[in-house]
Coordinates of C-alpha atoms in Angstrom, one line a residue:
M1 CA 101.5 249.6 245.0
T2 CA 102.6 246.6 242.9
P3 CA 100.6 246.4 239.7
P4 CA 98.6 243.2 239.2
A5 CA 100.1 240.5 237.1
P6 CA 98.8 240.1 233.6
V7 CA 95.6 238.0 233.4
T8 CA 96.6 234.7 232.0
D9 CA 94.7 232.9 229.1
A10 CA 93.9 230.1 231.5
A11 CA 92.3 232.6 234.0
L12 CA 90.2 234.1 231.2
T13 CA 89.1 230.7 230.1
G14 CA 87.9 230.1 233.6
L15 CA 86.0 233.5 233.7
R16 CA 84.4 232.8 230.3
S17 CA 83.3 229.3 231.4
G18 CA 79.7 229.6 232.4
F19 CA 79.6 233.3 231.7
T20 CA 76.3 234.2 230.0
G21 CA 77.5 237.5 228.6
E22 CA 80.7 238.4 226.7
V23 CA 84.2 239.0 227.9
H24 CA 86.6 241.3 226.0
V25 CA 90.3 241.8 226.5
P26 CA 92.8 243.8 224.5
G27 CA 93.1 242.5 221.0
D28 CA 89.6 241.0 220.9
P29 CA 87.2 242.2 218.2
G30 CA 84.8 244.5 219.9
Y31 CA 87.2 245.5 222.7
D32 CA 87.7 249.1 221.5
E33 CA 83.9 249.6 221.3
A34 CA 83.5 248.1 224.8
R35 CA 86.0 250.7 226.3
T36 CA 84.5 253.7 224.5
V37 CA 82.6 256.1 226.7
F38 CA 80.6 259.3 226.2
N39 CA 83.5 261.7 226.8
S40 CA 86.1 261.2 224.1
M41 CA 88.8 262.7 226.2
I42 CA 88.8 259.4 228.2
D43 CA 91.1 256.8 226.7
R44 CA 91.7 254.0 229.1
R45 CA 92.5 250.4 228.5
P46 CA 91.0 247.9 231.0
A47 CA 92.5 244.4 231.3
V48 CA 89.0 243.0 231.1
V49 CA 85.6 244.2 230.1
A50 CA 82.9 241.8 231.5
G51 CA 79.8 242.4 229.5
C52 CA 77.4 240.9 232.1
A53 CA 74.0 239.5 231.1
D54 CA 72.6 238.7 234.5
E55 CA 73.4 238.9 238.3
P56 CA 75.4 235.7 238.3
D57 CA 77.7 237.2 235.7
V58 CA 78.2 240.3 237.9
A59 CA 79.0 238.1 240.9
R60 CA 81.4 236.0 238.8
A61 CA 83.2 239.2 237.5
L62 CA 83.6 240.6 241.0
R63 CA 85.1 237.3 242.2
F64 CA 87.5 237.3 239.3
A65 CA 88.5 240.9 240.0
R66 CA 89.2 240.1 243.7
D67 CA 91.2 236.9 242.9
H68 CA 93.4 238.8 240.4
E69 CA 93.5 242.1 242.3
L70 CA 92.0 244.1 239.5
E71 CA 90.5 247.5 240.2
V72 CA 86.7 247.5 239.5
A73 CA 84.7 250.0 237.5
V74 CA 81.0 249.7 236.8
R75 CA 79.5 250.9 233.5
G76 CA 75.9 251.6 232.9
G77 CA 75.5 254.5 230.4
G78 CA 79.2 255.5 230.5
H79 CA 78.2 259.2 230.9
S80 CA 80.5 260.1 233.8
V81 CA 82.4 263.1 232.6
A82 CA 85.5 261.9 234.4
G83 CA 85.2 258.5 232.7
M84 CA 84.6 256.6 236.1
A85 CA 83.0 253.8 234.0
L86 CA 86.5 252.6 233.1
S87 CA 89.6 251.4 235.0
E88 CA 93.0 251.5 233.4
G89 CA 94.3 247.9 233.6
G90 CA 91.4 246.9 235.7
L91 CA 88.1 245.1 235.3
V92 CA 84.9 246.8 233.9
I93 CA 81.6 245.4 234.9
D94 CA 79.6 246.4 231.8
L95 CA 75.9 246.3 232.4
R96 CA 74.7 247.4 228.9
R97 CA 73.2 243.9 228.2
M98 CA 71.0 244.2 231.2
H99 CA 68.8 247.0 229.7
G100 CA 65.3 245.6 229.9
V101 CA 62.3 247.6 231.1
A102 CA 59.1 246.1 232.4
V103 CA 56.2 248.5 232.9
D104 CA 53.5 247.6 235.5
R105 CA 50.6 249.9 234.5
D106 CA 48.5 248.9 237.6
A107 CA 51.3 249.5 240.0
M108 CA 52.4 252.7 238.2
S109 CA 56.0 251.4 238.2
A110 CA 58.7 250.2 235.9
R111 CA 61.4 247.6 236.7
V112 CA 64.6 248.9 234.8
G113 CA 67.8 246.9 234.2
G114 CA 71.0 248.4 235.6
G115 CA 72.4 248.9 232.1
A116 CA 69.3 250.6 230.6
V117 CA 69.7 254.2 229.2
M118 CA 67.0 256.8 229.3
S119 CA 65.7 256.0 225.8
D120 CA 65.0 252.4 226.9
L121 CA 62.9 253.6 229.8
D122 CA 61.1 256.5 228.0
R123 CA 60.2 254.4 225.0
A124 CA 58.9 251.6 227.1
T125 CA 56.6 253.9 229.3
Q126 CA 55.4 256.1 226.4
P127 CA 52.7 253.7 225.1
F128 CA 51.1 253.8 228.6
A129 CA 51.1 257.6 228.7
L130 CA 53.4 257.2 231.7
A131 CA 56.8 258.6 232.5
T132 CA 59.1 259.5 235.4
T133 CA 61.9 262.1 235.9
G134 CA 64.7 261.2 233.5
G135 CA 68.0 262.7 232.3
R136 CA 68.1 265.4 229.7
V137 CA 70.2 263.2 227.3
S138 CA 68.6 259.9 226.1
T139 CA 71.9 258.0 226.3
T140 CA 72.4 258.7 230.0
G141 CA 72.3 255.5 232.1
V142 CA 69.2 255.2 234.2
G143 CA 71.2 253.6 237.0
G144 CA 74.0 256.2 237.6
F145 CA 71.5 259.0 236.9
T146 CA 69.1 257.8 239.6
L147 CA 71.6 256.8 242.2
G148 CA 73.3 260.2 241.9
G149 CA 70.0 262.0 242.6
G150 CA 68.6 262.4 239.1
S151 CA 67.9 266.0 238.0
G152 CA 65.7 266.2 234.8
W153 CA 63.1 268.3 232.9
M154 CA 60.1 267.0 235.0
E155 CA 61.7 267.3 238.4
R156 CA 59.6 270.3 239.5
A157 CA 56.5 268.2 238.8
W158 CA 57.5 264.8 240.0
G159 CA 60.7 265.2 242.1
L160 CA 64.2 263.9 241.4
A161 CA 64.6 260.5 239.9
S162 CA 65.8 259.2 243.3
D163 CA 62.6 260.5 244.9
N164 CA 60.9 258.0 242.6
L165 CA 63.1 255.0 243.5
L166 CA 60.9 252.2 245.1
A167 CA 63.4 249.3 245.2
A168 CA 66.8 248.2 243.9
E169 CA 68.6 244.9 243.5
V170 CA 72.3 245.2 244.5
V171 CA 75.2 242.8 244.1
T172 CA 77.6 243.7 246.9
A173 CA 81.4 243.4 246.9
D174 CA 81.3 239.8 248.2
G175 CA 79.0 238.7 245.3
A176 CA 75.8 238.6 247.3
T177 CA 72.6 240.0 246.0
V178 CA 70.5 242.1 248.3
R179 CA 67.2 243.9 247.8
A180 CA 66.9 247.4 249.1
S181 CA 63.5 249.1 249.7
A182 CA 61.7 250.9 252.4
E183 CA 61.1 247.5 254.1
E184 CA 64.2 245.6 253.2
N185 CA 67.6 246.9 254.1
P186 CA 66.2 250.4 254.6
E187 CA 69.5 252.0 255.4
L188 CA 71.0 250.8 252.1
F189 CA 67.8 252.1 250.4
W190 CA 68.3 255.4 252.0
A191 CA 72.0 255.5 250.8
L192 CA 70.9 254.8 247.2
H193 CA 68.9 258.0 247.2
G194 CA 71.9 260.1 246.1
G195 CA 74.9 258.1 247.4
G196 CA 75.7 256.9 243.9
G197 CA 77.4 253.6 243.1
N198 CA 79.4 253.4 246.3
F199 CA 77.7 250.3 247.8
G200 CA 77.5 247.7 245.0
V201 CA 76.4 247.0 241.5
V202 CA 72.8 248.0 241.1
T203 CA 71.4 245.4 238.6
S204 CA 67.8 246.6 238.6
L205 CA 65.8 249.6 239.8
T206 CA 62.0 249.8 240.3
L207 CA 60.9 253.4 239.7
R208 CA 57.5 255.1 240.3
L209 CA 55.7 256.4 237.2
H210 CA 53.4 259.3 236.6
D211 CA 50.5 260.0 234.3
L212 CA 51.6 262.3 231.4
P213 CA 48.5 262.8 229.1
A214 CA 49.9 265.9 227.6
L215 CA 53.4 267.6 227.3
T216 CA 54.1 270.9 225.7
M217 CA 57.5 272.2 224.7
A218 CA 58.3 275.9 224.0
L219 CA 61.7 276.6 222.6
L220 CA 62.4 280.3 222.1
L221 CA 65.6 281.8 220.5
F222 CA 66.9 285.3 221.1
R223 CA 69.9 287.3 219.8
P224 CA 72.5 287.2 222.6
E225 CA 72.3 290.9 223.3
K226 CA 68.8 290.4 224.6
G227 CA 70.1 287.8 226.9
P228 CA 70.1 289.8 230.2
E229 CA 66.5 290.9 229.7
V230 CA 65.5 287.3 228.7
V231 CA 67.3 285.9 231.8
R232 CA 65.7 288.3 234.2
T233 CA 62.2 287.7 232.7
Y234 CA 62.7 283.9 232.8
R235 CA 63.7 284.2 236.5
D236 CA 60.5 286.1 237.2
V237 CA 58.4 283.6 235.2
M238 CA 59.8 280.6 236.9
E239 CA 59.7 281.9 240.4
S240 CA 55.9 282.1 240.2
A241 CA 55.3 279.2 237.7
P242 CA 53.3 276.1 238.6
D243 CA 55.2 272.8 239.3
A244 CA 54.1 271.6 235.9
A245 CA 56.6 274.0 234.3
G246 CA 60.2 273.2 233.9
G247 CA 63.1 273.7 231.5
G248 CA 66.1 276.0 231.4
C249 CA 67.6 279.2 230.1
I250 CA 70.5 278.2 227.8
Y251 CA 73.2 280.0 225.9
L252 CA 74.1 277.8 222.9
T253 CA 75.2 277.8 219.3
G254 CA 72.2 278.3 217.0
P255 CA 71.3 275.0 215.4
P256 CA 71.0 274.6 211.6
E257 CA 67.2 274.1 211.7
E258 CA 64.7 275.5 209.2
W259 CA 62.9 277.5 211.8
V260 CA 66.2 279.1 213.0
P261 CA 67.1 282.5 211.2
E262 CA 70.3 282.3 209.2
A263 CA 71.8 285.1 211.4
L264 CA 71.7 282.8 214.4
V265 CA 72.9 279.5 212.8
G266 CA 76.3 278.6 214.1
R267 CA 76.4 281.7 216.3
L268 CA 75.7 282.4 219.9
A269 CA 72.0 282.5 220.9
C270 CA 70.1 282.8 224.1
A271 CA 67.4 280.1 224.3
V272 CA 64.6 279.4 226.7
L273 CA 63.3 275.9 226.8
L274 CA 60.0 275.6 228.6
T275 CA 58.6 272.2 229.4
Y276 CA 55.0 271.9 230.6
A277 CA 53.2 268.8 231.8
G278 CA 49.9 270.0 230.3
P279 CA 48.2 271.5 227.2
E280 CA 49.6 274.1 224.8
A281 CA 47.2 276.8 226.0
E282 CA 48.4 276.6 229.6
A283 CA 52.1 276.6 228.5
R284 CA 51.5 279.7 226.5
D285 CA 50.0 281.4 229.5
V286 CA 53.1 280.6 231.5
A287 CA 55.5 281.7 228.6
A288 CA 53.5 284.9 227.9
P289 CA 56.0 287.3 229.4
L290 CA 58.8 285.7 227.4
L291 CA 56.8 285.7 224.2
A292 CA 56.3 289.4 224.8
L293 CA 60.0 290.0 224.4
G294 CA 59.8 289.0 220.7
P295 CA 61.8 285.9 220.2
D296 CA 63.8 285.7 216.9
A297 CA 62.6 282.2 216.5
Q298 CA 60.1 279.9 218.3
V299 CA 58.6 276.5 218.3
I300 CA 55.6 275.7 220.6
D301 CA 54.0 272.4 220.2
A302 CA 52.9 269.2 221.9
V303 CA 55.8 266.7 222.0
A304 CA 56.2 263.1 223.1
Y305 CA 58.3 262.9 226.3
A306 CA 60.7 260.4 224.7
D307 CA 61.3 262.9 221.9
L308 CA 61.8 265.7 224.3
Q309 CA 64.5 263.7 226.2
C310 CA 66.7 263.3 223.1
M311 CA 66.5 266.9 221.9
L312 CA 69.8 267.8 223.4
D313 CA 71.7 264.6 222.5
D314 CA 75.3 265.3 221.4
P315 CA 76.8 263.4 218.5
P316 CA 79.4 260.7 219.7
G317 CA 83.0 261.4 219.8
M318 CA 82.9 264.8 221.5
R319 CA 85.2 266.1 224.3
N320 CA 83.5 267.0 227.5
Y321 CA 84.1 269.1 230.7
W322 CA 81.3 270.2 233.0
S323 CA 80.7 271.6 236.4
A324 CA 77.9 273.3 238.4
E325 CA 77.2 275.8 241.1
Y326 CA 73.8 275.9 243.0
L327 CA 72.7 279.3 243.9
R328 CA 70.9 280.7 247.0
G329 CA 69.0 283.1 244.7
L330 CA 69.2 284.9 241.5
P331 CA 69.3 288.7 242.1
D332 CA 70.0 290.9 239.1
E333 CA 73.7 290.9 239.8
A334 CA 73.8 287.1 239.7
A335 CA 71.8 287.1 236.4
S336 CA 74.3 289.6 234.9
A337 CA 77.2 287.4 236.0
F338 CA 75.6 284.4 234.4
C339 CA 75.0 286.2 231.1
A340 CA 78.6 287.5 231.1
G341 CA 79.8 284.0 231.1
A342 CA 78.4 283.6 227.6
E343 CA 80.7 286.3 226.2
T344 CA 83.7 283.9 226.4
M345 CA 81.8 280.7 225.7
P346 CA 83.4 278.5 223.0
V347 CA 81.3 279.0 219.9
P348 CA 80.5 277.3 217.5
T349 CA 80.6 274.1 219.6
G350 CA 78.2 271.9 221.4
T351 CA 78.8 273.8 224.6
Q352 CA 75.9 275.0 226.5
H353 CA 75.7 277.6 229.4
V354 CA 72.6 276.6 231.4
L355 CA 70.5 278.1 234.1
F356 CA 68.1 275.6 235.7
P357 CA 65.2 276.5 237.9
M358 CA 64.7 274.2 240.9
G359 CA 61.9 274.4 243.4
G360 CA 58.6 272.7 243.2
A361 CA 58.6 269.0 244.0
V362 CA 62.5 269.0 244.2
A363 CA 62.5 271.3 247.2
R364 CA 59.7 269.4 248.9
G365 CA 61.5 266.1 248.7
P366 CA 62.9 264.2 251.7
A367 CA 65.2 266.5 253.6
D368 CA 67.4 263.8 255.0
H369 CA 68.4 262.3 251.7
P370 CA 72.2 262.9 250.8
L371 CA 71.2 265.7 248.3
P372 CA 71.6 269.1 250.0
W373 CA 71.5 271.0 246.7
R374 CA 67.8 270.2 246.4
S375 CA 66.9 273.2 248.5
S376 CA 68.7 275.7 246.2
P377 CA 66.3 277.6 243.9
W378 CA 68.7 277.9 240.9
A379 CA 71.6 275.9 239.3
V380 CA 74.2 277.2 236.9
H381 CA 75.7 274.4 234.7
P382 CA 78.5 275.2 232.3
F383 CA 78.5 272.2 230.0
G384 CA 81.6 272.2 227.8
V385 CA 81.3 270.0 224.7
W386 CA 83.7 270.5 221.8
E387 CA 85.4 268.4 219.0
S388 CA 89.1 269.3 218.8
A389 CA 91.7 268.7 221.3
A390 CA 93.1 272.1 220.4
D391 CA 90.2 273.6 222.2
D392 CA 90.7 271.7 225.5
E393 CA 92.4 274.5 227.4
R394 CA 90.0 277.3 226.5
A395 CA 86.9 275.1 227.0
M396 CA 88.0 273.9 230.5
R397 CA 89.1 277.4 231.4
W398 CA 85.7 278.8 230.5
V399 CA 83.9 276.2 232.7
R400 CA 86.1 277.2 235.6
E401 CA 85.6 280.9 235.0
V402 CA 81.8 280.5 235.0
R403 CA 81.9 278.8 238.4
A404 CA 84.1 281.6 239.8
A405 CA 81.8 284.3 238.4
V406 CA 78.7 283.0 240.2
M407 CA 80.5 282.0 243.4
P408 CA 79.3 285.0 245.4
W409 CA 75.7 283.6 245.2
A410 CA 76.6 279.9 245.5
S411 CA 75.2 277.7 248.3
G412 CA 78.3 275.4 248.3
D413 CA 76.2 272.4 247.6
V414 CA 76.6 270.5 244.3
Y415 CA 74.9 267.8 242.3
L416 CA 77.7 265.3 241.7
N417 CA 76.3 263.9 238.5
F418 CA 77.1 267.4 237.0
I419 CA 80.8 267.4 237.8
G420 CA 84.0 265.4 237.3
R421 CA 86.8 265.0 239.7
E422 CA 87.0 268.2 241.7
G423 CA 88.4 266.9 245.0
Q424 CA 87.1 265.4 248.2
E425 CA 85.7 268.7 249.6
R426 CA 83.3 268.8 246.6
V427 CA 82.4 265.2 247.2
V428 CA 81.4 266.0 250.8
A429 CA 79.6 269.1 249.6
G430 CA 77.6 267.0 247.3
Y431 CA 76.3 264.8 250.0
G432 CA 76.4 267.1 253.0
E433 CA 78.6 266.5 256.0
Q434 CA 76.2 264.8 258.2
A435 CA 74.9 262.7 255.4
Y436 CA 78.4 261.8 254.3
E437 CA 79.1 260.4 257.8
R438 CA 76.0 258.3 257.6
L439 CA 76.9 257.1 254.1
S440 CA 80.3 256.1 255.3
R441 CA 78.7 253.8 257.9
V442 CA 76.6 252.2 255.2
K443 CA 79.6 251.8 253.1
A444 CA 81.5 250.1 255.8
R445 CA 78.7 247.5 256.1
Y446 CA 78.4 246.7 252.4
D447 CA 81.8 247.6 250.9
P448 CA 84.3 247.8 253.7
G449 CA 87.3 247.3 251.3
N450 CA 86.1 250.2 249.1
V451 CA 86.0 248.0 246.1
F452 CA 83.5 250.5 244.5
H453 CA 85.7 253.6 244.6
L454 CA 85.6 254.7 241.0
N455 CA 82.8 257.2 241.7
H456 CA 82.3 260.3 243.8
N457 CA 83.7 258.1 246.6
V458 CA 82.4 257.7 250.1
K459 CA 85.2 256.1 252.2
P460 CA 84.0 253.4 254.7
A461 CA 83.8 254.5 258.2
V462 CA 86.5 252.1 259.4
A463 CA 88.9 254.0 257.0
L464 CA 87.9 257.2 258.6
V465 CA 89.2 256.3 262.1

């Protein structure tokens, strides 16, 4: 393919004329900040970063990309581990200026700008004692998170983020704005429940909210040698726990907090994070078998949801590589395989080796959505985070080894927001074969030229013939 010709000053002047937001090109002040994403391993130089302030800006940027044959990337939170929010030499539609959140207490909903991150949403709903399922990192973009399915701490109680999607405004490849809801463009609305950013630029989402009068967090730390007993106990607890209980079992580097024993600071520890949509007394009842194991450190207290959401935030500038496997079950052999993965985990780093319980409202959600992994009871999520490029090889190798170790119990389905570029077979596994074919027909209607392909891509049906 012939590379596009350089964008001329005259063309940029035309783009900027009438553009409400801000346009950055190489050499501009602010350009390097505009192209920096969550994963510091990603270093791409777009020709243009269009910081859009409204839908007309988005449409104008899309027309500019088409006229100048520039590859299009869409940036919300910029948390794609593969750096899909950036295009080398292309045009980035940067939605971060479109981050407003409007809460409708009577309707129990929030209208969220396409560039909002989780903290924008969580802080806006907190004064109303309302919330919805959000990502486990406060800087995650609400849009990409929701469109990809949306797995979070409260999913067992409220379902996935996409289960709470009520409507969306979408700017399509031809620059038109369409509304998707159960009544308007229902097939597109269906596709947005897990189909990602394949169909256009989602400039706003309307999300269902839930009452959250009380939230309790229990964080228990154990020495790593107790890990196998902790994991088995955690499994038994969560398999009979009420839907109000969520969280995960996490091997991590012990944090330098006052409540953490010095022997665990900077060293491998096995943690249980229990989230409970209710009072502390009820949370303690659920956690009782784990507390009976004698944690080396513990914190159990009421917590604001927005504060819980930022507990696992990583500092900027870290290198990232993640993946996941969803399991059909967690027999003792699978639990042992999970624990064994901690033995080679890069420590001390920000890396986390996570076991998530599914079930509850997740499993009861719409079976026809392109989210086949929702029926799996457990998820293993090796989340590699480190600082030095010298650790790249061993960190990425560790992630792949964890996947291989639990493969005998894997369902084959996968939550695509948890992985990078792992091939087209994994993309299809993320949607399910039948759902993928249906998504491809929706794609052919709204993006027949596959303009929006920097994602876990669904090819338009016409391209499949």
